[in-house]
Coordinates of C-alpha atoms in Angstrom, one line a residue:
X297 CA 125.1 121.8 -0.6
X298 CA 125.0 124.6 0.2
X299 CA 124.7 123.2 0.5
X300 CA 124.7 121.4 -0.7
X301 CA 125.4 120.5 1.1
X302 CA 125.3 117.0 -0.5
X303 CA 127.3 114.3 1.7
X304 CA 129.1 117.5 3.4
X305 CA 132.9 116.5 4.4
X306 CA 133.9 117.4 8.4
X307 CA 136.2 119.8 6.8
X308 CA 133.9 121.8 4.8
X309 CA 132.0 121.9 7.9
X310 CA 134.3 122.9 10.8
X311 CA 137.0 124.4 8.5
X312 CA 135.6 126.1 5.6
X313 CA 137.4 129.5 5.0
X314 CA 138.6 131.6 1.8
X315 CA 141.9 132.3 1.3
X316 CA 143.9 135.5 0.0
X317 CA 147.5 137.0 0.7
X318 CA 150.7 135.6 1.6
X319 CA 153.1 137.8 2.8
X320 CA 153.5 141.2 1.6
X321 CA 153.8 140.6 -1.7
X322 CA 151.1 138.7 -1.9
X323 CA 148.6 141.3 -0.2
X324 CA 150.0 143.0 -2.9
X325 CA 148.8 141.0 -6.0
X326 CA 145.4 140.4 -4.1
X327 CA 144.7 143.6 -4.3
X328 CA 146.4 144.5 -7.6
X329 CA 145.0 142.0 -9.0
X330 CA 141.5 141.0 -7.7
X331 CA 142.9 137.7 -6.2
X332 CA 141.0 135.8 -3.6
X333 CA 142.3 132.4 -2.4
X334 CA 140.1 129.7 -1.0
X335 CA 140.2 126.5 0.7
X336 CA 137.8 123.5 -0.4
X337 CA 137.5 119.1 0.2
X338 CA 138.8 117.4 -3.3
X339 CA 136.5 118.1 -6.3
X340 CA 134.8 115.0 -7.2
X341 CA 133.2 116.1 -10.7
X342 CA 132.3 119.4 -12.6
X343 CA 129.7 117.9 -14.2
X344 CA 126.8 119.2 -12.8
X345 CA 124.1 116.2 -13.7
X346 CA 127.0 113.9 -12.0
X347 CA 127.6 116.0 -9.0
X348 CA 126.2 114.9 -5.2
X349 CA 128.3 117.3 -3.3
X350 CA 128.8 120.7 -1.5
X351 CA 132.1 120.9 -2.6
X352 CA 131.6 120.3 -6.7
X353 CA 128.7 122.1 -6.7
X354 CA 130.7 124.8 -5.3
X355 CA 132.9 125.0 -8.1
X356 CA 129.4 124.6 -10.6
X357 CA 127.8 126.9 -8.8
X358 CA 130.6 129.8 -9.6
X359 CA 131.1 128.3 -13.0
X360 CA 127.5 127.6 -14.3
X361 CA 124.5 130.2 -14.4
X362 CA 121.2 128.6 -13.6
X363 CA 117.8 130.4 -14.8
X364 CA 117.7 131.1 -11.4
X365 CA 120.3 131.9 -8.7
X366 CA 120.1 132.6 -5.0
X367 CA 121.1 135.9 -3.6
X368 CA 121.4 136.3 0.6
X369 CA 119.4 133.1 0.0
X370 CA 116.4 134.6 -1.8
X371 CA 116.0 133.9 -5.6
X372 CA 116.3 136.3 -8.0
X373 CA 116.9 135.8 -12.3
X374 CA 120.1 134.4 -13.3
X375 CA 119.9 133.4 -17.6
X376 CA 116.5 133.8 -17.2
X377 CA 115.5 137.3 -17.2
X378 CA 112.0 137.0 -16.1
X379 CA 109.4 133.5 -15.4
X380 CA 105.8 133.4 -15.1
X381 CA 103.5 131.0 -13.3
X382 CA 100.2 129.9 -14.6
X383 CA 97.0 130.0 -12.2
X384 CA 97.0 126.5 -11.2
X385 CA 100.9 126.7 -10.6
X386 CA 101.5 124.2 -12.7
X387 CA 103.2 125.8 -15.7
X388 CA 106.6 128.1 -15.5
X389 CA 107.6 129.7 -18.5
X390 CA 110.9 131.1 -18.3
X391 CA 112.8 133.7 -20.5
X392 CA 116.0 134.0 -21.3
X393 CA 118.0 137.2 -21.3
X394 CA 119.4 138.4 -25.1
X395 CA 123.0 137.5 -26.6
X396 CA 123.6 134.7 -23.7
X397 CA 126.8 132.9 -24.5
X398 CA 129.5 130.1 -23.3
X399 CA 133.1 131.1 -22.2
X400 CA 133.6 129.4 -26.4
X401 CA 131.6 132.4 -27.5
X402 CA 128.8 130.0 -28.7
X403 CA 125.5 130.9 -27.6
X404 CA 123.7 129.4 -24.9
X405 CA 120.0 128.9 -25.4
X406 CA 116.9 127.2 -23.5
X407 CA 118.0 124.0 -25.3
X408 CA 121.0 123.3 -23.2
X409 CA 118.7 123.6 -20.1
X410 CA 116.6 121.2 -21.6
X411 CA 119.2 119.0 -23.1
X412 CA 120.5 118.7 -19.1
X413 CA 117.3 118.3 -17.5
X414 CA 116.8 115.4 -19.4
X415 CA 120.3 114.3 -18.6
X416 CA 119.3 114.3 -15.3
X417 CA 116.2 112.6 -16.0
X418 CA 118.1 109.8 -18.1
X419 CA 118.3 106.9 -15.7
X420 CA 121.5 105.8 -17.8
X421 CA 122.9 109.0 -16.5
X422 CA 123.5 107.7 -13.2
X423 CA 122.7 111.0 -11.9
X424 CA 122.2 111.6 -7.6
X425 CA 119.2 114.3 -8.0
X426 CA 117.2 112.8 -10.9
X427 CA 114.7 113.0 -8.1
X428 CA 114.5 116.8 -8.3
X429 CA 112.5 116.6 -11.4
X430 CA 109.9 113.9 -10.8
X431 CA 107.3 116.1 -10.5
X432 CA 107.5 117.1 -13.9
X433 CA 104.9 115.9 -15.7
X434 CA 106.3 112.1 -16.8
X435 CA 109.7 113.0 -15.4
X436 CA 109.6 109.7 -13.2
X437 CA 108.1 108.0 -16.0
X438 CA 110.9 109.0 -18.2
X439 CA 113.3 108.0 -15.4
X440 CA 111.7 104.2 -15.3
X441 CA 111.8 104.0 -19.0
X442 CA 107.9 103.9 -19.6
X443 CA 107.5 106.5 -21.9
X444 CA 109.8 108.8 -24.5
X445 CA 111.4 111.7 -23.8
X446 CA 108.8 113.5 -26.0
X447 CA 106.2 113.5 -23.5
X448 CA 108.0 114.9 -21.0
X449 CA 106.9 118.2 -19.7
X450 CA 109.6 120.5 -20.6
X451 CA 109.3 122.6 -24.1
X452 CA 111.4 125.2 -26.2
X453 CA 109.6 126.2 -28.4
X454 CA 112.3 128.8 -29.4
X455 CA 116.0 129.4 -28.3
X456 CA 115.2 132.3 -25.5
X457 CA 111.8 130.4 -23.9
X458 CA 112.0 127.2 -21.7
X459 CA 108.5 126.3 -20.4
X460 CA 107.9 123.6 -17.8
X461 CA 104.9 121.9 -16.9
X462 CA 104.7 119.8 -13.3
X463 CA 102.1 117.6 -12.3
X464 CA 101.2 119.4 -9.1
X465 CA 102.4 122.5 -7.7
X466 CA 105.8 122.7 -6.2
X467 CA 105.9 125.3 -3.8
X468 CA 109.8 125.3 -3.8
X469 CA 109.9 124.8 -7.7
X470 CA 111.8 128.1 -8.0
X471 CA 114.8 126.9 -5.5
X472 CA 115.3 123.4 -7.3
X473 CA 115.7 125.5 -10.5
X474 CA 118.5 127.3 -8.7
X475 CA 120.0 124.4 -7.6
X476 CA 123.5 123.5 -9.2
X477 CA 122.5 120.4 -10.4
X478 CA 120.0 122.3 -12.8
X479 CA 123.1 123.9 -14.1
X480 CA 123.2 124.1 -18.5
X481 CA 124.8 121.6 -20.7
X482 CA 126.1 121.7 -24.1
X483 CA 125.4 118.5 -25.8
X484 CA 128.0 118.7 -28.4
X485 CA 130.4 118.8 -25.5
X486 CA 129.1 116.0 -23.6
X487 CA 129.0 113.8 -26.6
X488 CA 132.5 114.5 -27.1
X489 CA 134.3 113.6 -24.1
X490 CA 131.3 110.9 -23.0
X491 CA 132.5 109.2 -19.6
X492 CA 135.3 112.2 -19.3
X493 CA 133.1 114.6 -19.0
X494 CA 133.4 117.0 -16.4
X495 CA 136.7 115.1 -14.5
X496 CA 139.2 117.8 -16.2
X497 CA 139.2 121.2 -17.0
X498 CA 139.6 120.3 -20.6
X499 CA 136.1 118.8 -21.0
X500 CA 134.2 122.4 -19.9
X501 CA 132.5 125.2 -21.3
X502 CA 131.0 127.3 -19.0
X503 CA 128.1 130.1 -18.4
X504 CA 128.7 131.4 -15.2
X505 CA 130.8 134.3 -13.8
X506 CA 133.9 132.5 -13.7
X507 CA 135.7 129.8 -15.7
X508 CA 138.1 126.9 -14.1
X509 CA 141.7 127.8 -15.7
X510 CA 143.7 125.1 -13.6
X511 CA 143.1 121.6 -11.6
X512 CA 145.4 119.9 -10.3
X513 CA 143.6 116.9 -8.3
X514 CA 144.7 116.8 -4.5
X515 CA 146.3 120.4 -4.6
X516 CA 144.1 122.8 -5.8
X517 CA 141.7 124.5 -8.8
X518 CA 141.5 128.1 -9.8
X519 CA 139.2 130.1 -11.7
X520 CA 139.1 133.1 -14.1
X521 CA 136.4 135.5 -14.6
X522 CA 134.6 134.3 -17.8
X523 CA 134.5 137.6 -20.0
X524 CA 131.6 136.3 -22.0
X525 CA 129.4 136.1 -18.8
X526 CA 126.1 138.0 -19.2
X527 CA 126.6 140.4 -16.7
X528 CA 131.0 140.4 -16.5
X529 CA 130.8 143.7 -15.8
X530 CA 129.7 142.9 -12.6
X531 CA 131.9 140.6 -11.4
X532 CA 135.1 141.9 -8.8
X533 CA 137.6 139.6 -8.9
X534 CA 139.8 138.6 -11.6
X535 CA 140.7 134.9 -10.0
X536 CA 140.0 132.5 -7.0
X537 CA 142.5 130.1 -5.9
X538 CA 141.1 127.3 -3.9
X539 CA 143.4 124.8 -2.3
X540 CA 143.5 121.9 -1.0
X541 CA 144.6 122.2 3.7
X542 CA 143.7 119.1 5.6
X543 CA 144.6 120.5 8.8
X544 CA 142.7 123.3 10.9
X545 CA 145.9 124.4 12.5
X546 CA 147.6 125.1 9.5
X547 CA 144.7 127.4 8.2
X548 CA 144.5 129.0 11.2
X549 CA 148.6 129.7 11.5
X550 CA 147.9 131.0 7.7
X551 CA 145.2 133.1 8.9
X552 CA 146.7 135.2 11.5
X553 CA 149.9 135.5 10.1
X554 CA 147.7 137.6 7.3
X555 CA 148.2 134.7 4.7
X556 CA 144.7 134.0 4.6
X557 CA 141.2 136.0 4.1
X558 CA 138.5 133.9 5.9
X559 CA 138.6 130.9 8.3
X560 CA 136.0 129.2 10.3
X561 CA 136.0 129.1 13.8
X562 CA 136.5 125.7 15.5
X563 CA 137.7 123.5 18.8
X564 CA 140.8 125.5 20.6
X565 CA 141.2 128.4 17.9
X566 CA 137.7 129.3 18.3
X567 CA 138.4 131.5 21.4
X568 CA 141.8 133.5 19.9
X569 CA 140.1 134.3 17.2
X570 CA 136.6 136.1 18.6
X571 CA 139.5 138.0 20.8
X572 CA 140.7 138.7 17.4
X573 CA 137.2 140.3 16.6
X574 CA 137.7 142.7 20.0
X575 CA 140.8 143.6 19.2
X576 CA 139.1 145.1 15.7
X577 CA 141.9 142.5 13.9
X578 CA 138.7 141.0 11.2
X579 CA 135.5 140.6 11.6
X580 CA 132.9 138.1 12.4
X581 CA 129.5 136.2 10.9
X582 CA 127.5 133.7 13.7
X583 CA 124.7 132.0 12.5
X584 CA 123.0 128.6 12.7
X585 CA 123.5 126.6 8.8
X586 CA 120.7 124.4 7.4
X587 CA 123.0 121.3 7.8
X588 CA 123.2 118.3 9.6
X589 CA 125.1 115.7 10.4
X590 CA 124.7 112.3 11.2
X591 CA 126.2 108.7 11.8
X592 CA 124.8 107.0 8.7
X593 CA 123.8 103.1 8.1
X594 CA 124.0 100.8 5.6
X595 CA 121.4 98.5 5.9
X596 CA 122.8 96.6 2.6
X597 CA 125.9 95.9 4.7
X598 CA 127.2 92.3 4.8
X599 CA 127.6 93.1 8.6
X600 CA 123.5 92.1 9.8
X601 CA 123.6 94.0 13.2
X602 CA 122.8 96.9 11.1
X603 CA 119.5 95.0 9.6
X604 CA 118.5 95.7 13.3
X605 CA 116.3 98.6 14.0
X606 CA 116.8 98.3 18.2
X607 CA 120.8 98.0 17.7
X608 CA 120.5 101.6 14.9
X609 CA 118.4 103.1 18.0
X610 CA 121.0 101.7 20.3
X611 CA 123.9 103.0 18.7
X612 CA 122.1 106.6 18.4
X613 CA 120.7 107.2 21.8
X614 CA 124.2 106.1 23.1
X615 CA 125.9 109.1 21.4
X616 CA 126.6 111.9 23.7
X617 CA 125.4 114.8 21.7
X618 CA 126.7 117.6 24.3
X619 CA 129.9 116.1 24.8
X620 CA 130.7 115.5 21.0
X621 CA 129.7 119.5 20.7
X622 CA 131.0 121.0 23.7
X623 CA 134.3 119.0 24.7
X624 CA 135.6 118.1 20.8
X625 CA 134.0 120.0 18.3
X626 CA 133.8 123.1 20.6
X627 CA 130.7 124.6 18.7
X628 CA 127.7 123.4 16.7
X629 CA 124.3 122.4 18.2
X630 CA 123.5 119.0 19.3
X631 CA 120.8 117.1 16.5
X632 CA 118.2 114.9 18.0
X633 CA 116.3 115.1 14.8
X634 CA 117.0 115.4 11.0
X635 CA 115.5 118.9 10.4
X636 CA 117.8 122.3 11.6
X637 CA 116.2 125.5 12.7
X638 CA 115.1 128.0 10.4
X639 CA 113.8 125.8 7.3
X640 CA 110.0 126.0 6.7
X641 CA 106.9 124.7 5.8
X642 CA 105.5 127.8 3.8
X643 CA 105.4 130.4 6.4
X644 CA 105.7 127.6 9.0
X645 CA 109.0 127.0 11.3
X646 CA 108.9 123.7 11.1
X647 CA 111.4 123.0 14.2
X648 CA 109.1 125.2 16.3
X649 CA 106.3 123.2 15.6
X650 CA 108.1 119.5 15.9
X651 CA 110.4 118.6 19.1
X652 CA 113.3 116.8 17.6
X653 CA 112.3 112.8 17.8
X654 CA 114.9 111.0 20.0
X655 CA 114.9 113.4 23.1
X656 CA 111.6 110.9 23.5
X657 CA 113.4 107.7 23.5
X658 CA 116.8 109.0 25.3
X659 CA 115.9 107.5 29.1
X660 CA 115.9 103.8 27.3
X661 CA 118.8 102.1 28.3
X662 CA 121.3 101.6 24.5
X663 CA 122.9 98.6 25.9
X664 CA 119.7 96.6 26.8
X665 CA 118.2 97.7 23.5
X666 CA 121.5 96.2 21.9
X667 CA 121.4 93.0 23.4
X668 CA 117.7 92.8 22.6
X669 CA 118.6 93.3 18.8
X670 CA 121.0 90.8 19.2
X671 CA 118.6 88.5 20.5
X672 CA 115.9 89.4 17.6
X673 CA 118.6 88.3 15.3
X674 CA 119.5 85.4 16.8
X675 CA 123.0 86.4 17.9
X676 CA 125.1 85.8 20.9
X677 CA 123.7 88.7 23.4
X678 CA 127.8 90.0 24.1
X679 CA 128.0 93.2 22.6
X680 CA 131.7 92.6 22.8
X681 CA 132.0 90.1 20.7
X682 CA 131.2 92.0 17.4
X683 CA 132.6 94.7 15.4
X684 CA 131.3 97.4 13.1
X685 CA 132.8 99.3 10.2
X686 CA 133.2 103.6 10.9
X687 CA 133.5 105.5 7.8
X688 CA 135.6 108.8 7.7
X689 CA 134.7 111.5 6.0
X690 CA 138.7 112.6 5.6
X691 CA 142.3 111.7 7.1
X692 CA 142.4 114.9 8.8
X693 CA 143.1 115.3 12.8
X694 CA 139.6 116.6 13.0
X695 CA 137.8 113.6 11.4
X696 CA 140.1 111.3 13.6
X697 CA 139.5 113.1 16.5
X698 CA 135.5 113.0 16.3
X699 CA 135.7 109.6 15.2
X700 CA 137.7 108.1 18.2
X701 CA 135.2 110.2 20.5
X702 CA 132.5 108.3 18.7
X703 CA 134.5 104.7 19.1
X704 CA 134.9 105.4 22.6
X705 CA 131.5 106.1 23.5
X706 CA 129.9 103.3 21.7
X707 CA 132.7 100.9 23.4
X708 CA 132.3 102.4 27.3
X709 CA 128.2 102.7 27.0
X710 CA 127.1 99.2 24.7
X711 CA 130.3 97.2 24.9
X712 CA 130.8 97.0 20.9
X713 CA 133.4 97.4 19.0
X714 CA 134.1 99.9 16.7
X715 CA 136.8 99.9 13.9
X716 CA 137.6 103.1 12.4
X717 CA 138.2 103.4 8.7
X718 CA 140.4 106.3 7.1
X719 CA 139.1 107.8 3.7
X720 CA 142.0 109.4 1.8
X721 CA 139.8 112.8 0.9
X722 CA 136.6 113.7 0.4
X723 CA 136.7 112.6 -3.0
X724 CA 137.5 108.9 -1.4
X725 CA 134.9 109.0 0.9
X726 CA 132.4 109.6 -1.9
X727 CA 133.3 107.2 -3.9
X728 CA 133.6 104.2 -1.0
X729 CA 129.6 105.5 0.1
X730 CA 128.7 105.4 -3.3
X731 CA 130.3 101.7 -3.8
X732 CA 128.3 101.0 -0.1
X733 CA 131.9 100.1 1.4
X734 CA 130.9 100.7 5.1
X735 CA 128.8 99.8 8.0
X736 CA 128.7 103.6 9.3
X737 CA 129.7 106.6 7.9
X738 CA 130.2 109.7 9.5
X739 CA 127.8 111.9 6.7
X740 CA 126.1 115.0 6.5
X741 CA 123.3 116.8 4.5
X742 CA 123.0 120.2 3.5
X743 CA 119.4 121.9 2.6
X744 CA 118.9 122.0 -1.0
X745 CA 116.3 124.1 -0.9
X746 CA 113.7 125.5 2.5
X747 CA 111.4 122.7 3.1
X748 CA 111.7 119.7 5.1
X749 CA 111.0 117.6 2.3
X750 CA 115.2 117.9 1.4
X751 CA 116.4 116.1 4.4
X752 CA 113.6 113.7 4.8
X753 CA 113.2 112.3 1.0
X754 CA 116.9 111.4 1.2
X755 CA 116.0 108.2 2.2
X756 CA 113.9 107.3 -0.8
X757 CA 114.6 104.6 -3.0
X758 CA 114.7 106.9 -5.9
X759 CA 116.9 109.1 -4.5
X760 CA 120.8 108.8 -5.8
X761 CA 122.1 110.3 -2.3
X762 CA 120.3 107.5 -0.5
X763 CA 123.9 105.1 0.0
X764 CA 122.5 102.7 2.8
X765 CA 119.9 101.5 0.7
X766 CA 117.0 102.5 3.6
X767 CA 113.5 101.5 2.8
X768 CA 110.7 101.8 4.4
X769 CA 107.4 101.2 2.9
X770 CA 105.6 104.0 5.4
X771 CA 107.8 106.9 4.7
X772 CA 107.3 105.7 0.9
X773 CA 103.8 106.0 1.4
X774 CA 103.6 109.2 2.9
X775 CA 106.4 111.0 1.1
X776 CA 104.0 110.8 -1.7
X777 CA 100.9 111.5 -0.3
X778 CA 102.6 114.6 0.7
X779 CA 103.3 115.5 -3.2
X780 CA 99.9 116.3 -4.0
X781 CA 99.1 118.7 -0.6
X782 CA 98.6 122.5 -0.6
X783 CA 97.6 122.7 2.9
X784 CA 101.0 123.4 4.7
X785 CA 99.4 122.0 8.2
X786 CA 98.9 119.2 6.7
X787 CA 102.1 118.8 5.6
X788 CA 103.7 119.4 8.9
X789 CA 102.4 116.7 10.4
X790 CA 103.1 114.1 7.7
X791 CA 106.9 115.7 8.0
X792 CA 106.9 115.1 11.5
X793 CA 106.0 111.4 11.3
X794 CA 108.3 110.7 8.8
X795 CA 111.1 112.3 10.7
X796 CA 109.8 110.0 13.6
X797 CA 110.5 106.9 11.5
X798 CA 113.5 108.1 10.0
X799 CA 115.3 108.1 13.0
X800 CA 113.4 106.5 16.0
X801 CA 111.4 103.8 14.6
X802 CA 113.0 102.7 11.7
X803 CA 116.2 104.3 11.6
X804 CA 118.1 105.5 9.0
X805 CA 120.6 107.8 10.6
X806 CA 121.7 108.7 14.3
X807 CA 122.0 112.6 14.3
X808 CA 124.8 113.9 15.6
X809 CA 124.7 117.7 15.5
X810 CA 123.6 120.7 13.3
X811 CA 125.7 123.2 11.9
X812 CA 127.0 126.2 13.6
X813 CA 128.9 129.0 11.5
X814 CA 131.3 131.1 12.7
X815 CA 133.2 132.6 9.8
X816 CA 136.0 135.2 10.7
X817 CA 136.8 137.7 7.6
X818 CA 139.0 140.1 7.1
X819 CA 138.0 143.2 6.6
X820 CA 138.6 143.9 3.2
X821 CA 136.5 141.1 2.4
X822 CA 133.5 142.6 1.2
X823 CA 130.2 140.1 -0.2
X824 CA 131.6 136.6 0.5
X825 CA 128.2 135.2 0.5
X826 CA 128.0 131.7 2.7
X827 CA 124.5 130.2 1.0
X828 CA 122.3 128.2 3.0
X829 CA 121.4 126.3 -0.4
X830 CA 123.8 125.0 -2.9
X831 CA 127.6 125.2 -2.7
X832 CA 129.9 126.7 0.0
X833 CA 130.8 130.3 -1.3
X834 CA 128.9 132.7 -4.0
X835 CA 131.4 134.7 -5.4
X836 CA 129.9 136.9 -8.2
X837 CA 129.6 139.6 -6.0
X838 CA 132.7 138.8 -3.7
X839 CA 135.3 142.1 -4.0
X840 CA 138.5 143.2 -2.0
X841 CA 138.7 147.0 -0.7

């Protein structure tokens, strides 16, 4: 998530776009009326203790106003009008702006931060990023049930002032506050829909710029602008309209026939549409994202080749990383590590520091280290004679198309067979990984916040995005040591061998490729912000001209 990124769904990634206008008369009311029409993957939850996604917390994001909130991915005050840090950095007091309220007109006060946080922390909760708040002080304790909520470091001692106490410093504190799943809660709302919670639009109140004014699962959601939003005044656009397109090729027929505002350059359309850009038609944004994606394992399969750590490497070195980019995808940077460019170690780069781990182990030979897994487990050493469970993200031609590329390589180069398996949405998907119905999944992970520490703890036992059930006792070990270290050197190269592990040694994952954006905008379009962190789109300060 942003982004979020989250399990990120192959559509989110390679055809993200926002929507406005169809036909004349529907330029018309865009303008007129502050319209903007997106495309996102099926909502899972709005509950933001519940969510795990890009795509929810894209909706939260718009709909609920952290403390804090990131702006062209720095972080400025959101319901908190000013925080202070205590000389050890171990203490943030934050304070809220005056006359805060929900879209009901009831006010919203440092309680409901607290009242979520602790939802979060509530191992009954069930909630993915519980994690984020173990370094508060008896956070984890809380978690495991070995002491009362009462001695967990977060206080409001009155409605405006939330002050929270961590065990050691944080140095990216500030961008877990302004994650999504820090968002506000109203207990009095919870309690009243329980399990229902945040799976319509009827179970919300919201504190964000916008409010969600229609659902309708597996076609589309819009929002309003909230008028009791702190800073409404502020706010362009009178409604977004996300729906629901499975297929790039209808997005992009939409797009140049001036139906939509914003598509994402991908595979054959990529070319027509930087012409577009010459021709002075829309403009264009081209950056590297802080994504990745990746063939994931279960290792709590019933299917034991996966228990193997030569057949993982096998299946990942066998992947052809160029080809996948180049000749399918058409854009995007080949992955040979977990980490993208850009995110940092305190002032370090971290990928300019640390080669990617597998371009080391790429000469070995995938179908030798197969059979010698095969062996190890006491198998018959014909690759051919065994199958293994692929995971779609989606039903779309795009997912298919990447996924028979991926069949086919691990066929023609090891000799095994690979079954694919069709999720109905993104929505699906989620909810199969989160059951562990697979062997492999075709996954993805967006930064959560700059620090290496967000892709590399995902495969934690405590953390709720961690679906294969990967445990090693070394990254454990050193994942922890890491917690109480200042010196950013330090932490580099404790970062770099656990990346090692995580996908050379002990596998967890085969990466397949990082992110690339190229987002084509019309030019009325004016502050669509595409966040490294979070959800897919900030809109609060998204306007038509």
């Amino acid at each position: 998530m942003k982004k979020k990124i989250i399990m990120l769904a192959f559509l989110v990634s390679v055809v993200s776009f926002a929507l406005a206008a169809c036909g004349d008369s529907s330029k018309k009311e865009t303008k007129d009326k502050k319209t903007l029409r997106l495309v996102t993957g099926a909502v899972k939850t709005l509950d933001s203790v519940k969510g795990s996604d890009e795509v929810s917390f894209n909706i939260i994001q718009n709909t609920q106003e952290n403390l804090l909130i990131f702006k062209d991915n720095k972080i400025i005050p959101g319901a908190a009008e000013s925080y202070t840090v205590s000389g050890d950095k171990k203490t943030y007091t934050f304070k809220l702006r005056k006359n805060l309220k929900w879209s009901d007109g009831k006010a919203l006060t440092s309680k409901d931060y607290k009242y979520a946080w602790m939802r979060l922390l509530n191992s009954k909760s069930g909630a993915p990023y519980s994690f984020f708040l173990f370094g508060v002080v008896n956070g984890e304790k809380y978690f495991k049930n070995e002491v009362p909520a009462s001695e967990v470091g977060i206080e409001t001692p009155d409605d405006s002032t939330i002050i929270v106490k961590l065990s050691e410093p944080i140095s990216y504190f500030t961008q877990i506050v302004a994650f999504p799943a820090l968002a506000p809660q109203r207990e009095d709302v919870v309690n009243r829909y329980g399990s229902k919670y945040g799976s319509n639009l009827n179970t919300q109140v919201y504190s964000g710029p916008f409010m969600v004014s229609e659902w309708q699962k597996g076609g589309k959601i819009e929002l309003v602008r909230n008028p009791n939003y702190w800073n409404a005044k502020e706010v362009k656009l009178d409604k977004v309209k996300f729906t629901e397109i499975k297929e790039s090729n209808t997005a992009y027929k939409m797009f140049v026939s001036n139906q939509l505002d914003v598509i994402a350059g991908a595979g054959e359309y990529l070319k027509p549409l930087k012409d577009g850009v010459k021709e002075g038609k829309w403009n264009e944004i081209n950056e590297v994202g802080s994504s990745v994606f990746y063939t994931l394992y279960n290792l709590d399969s019933s299917n034991k080749l996966l228990k193997n750590k030569n057949i993982r490497l096998a299946l990942s070195i066998a992947i052809n990383r160029e080809g996948l980019t180049e000749k399918v995808m058409r854009r995007n940077i080949p992955a040979y590590g977990l980490v993208p460019e850009g995110i940092q170690v305190g002032n370090i780069n971290y990928r300019s520091e640390v080669s990617e781990p597998l371009k080391e182990v790429m000469n070995e030979d995938p179908k030798n280290l197969f059979i010698k897994g095969l062996k190890e487990l006491g198998l018959d050493p014909d690759p051919s004679k065994y199958e293994i469970n692929y995971l779609l993200q989606n039903s779309d031609a795009v997912s298919k198309m990447q996924g028979e590329y991926m069949q086919n390589t691990w066929k023609q180069v090891i000799g095994v067979n690979v079954k694919l398996v069709t999720s109905a949405d993104f929505s699906d998907f989620l909810s199969k990984v989160d059951k562990g119905e697979f062997d492999m999944s075709s996954s993805g992970w967006g930064a959560d916040y700059n620090d290496p520490m967000t892709f590399l703890d995902l495969f934690t036992p405590e953390n709720g995005s961690n679906y294969g059930k990967y445990n090693d006792e070394r990254v454990n070990e050193l994942l922890s040591k890491i917690k109480t270290m200042t010196d950013d050197n330090e932490k580099l190269k404790i970062y770099k061998e656990v990346e090692r592990i995580e996908v050379v040694d002990n596998p967890a994952v085969a990466p397949n490729y990082f992110k690339e954006i190229y987002s084509f905008q019309k030019k009325y379009v004016k502050g669509l912000e595409l966040p490294r962190f979070g959800g897919t789109y900030q809109l609060r300060w998204t306007s038509i001209s």
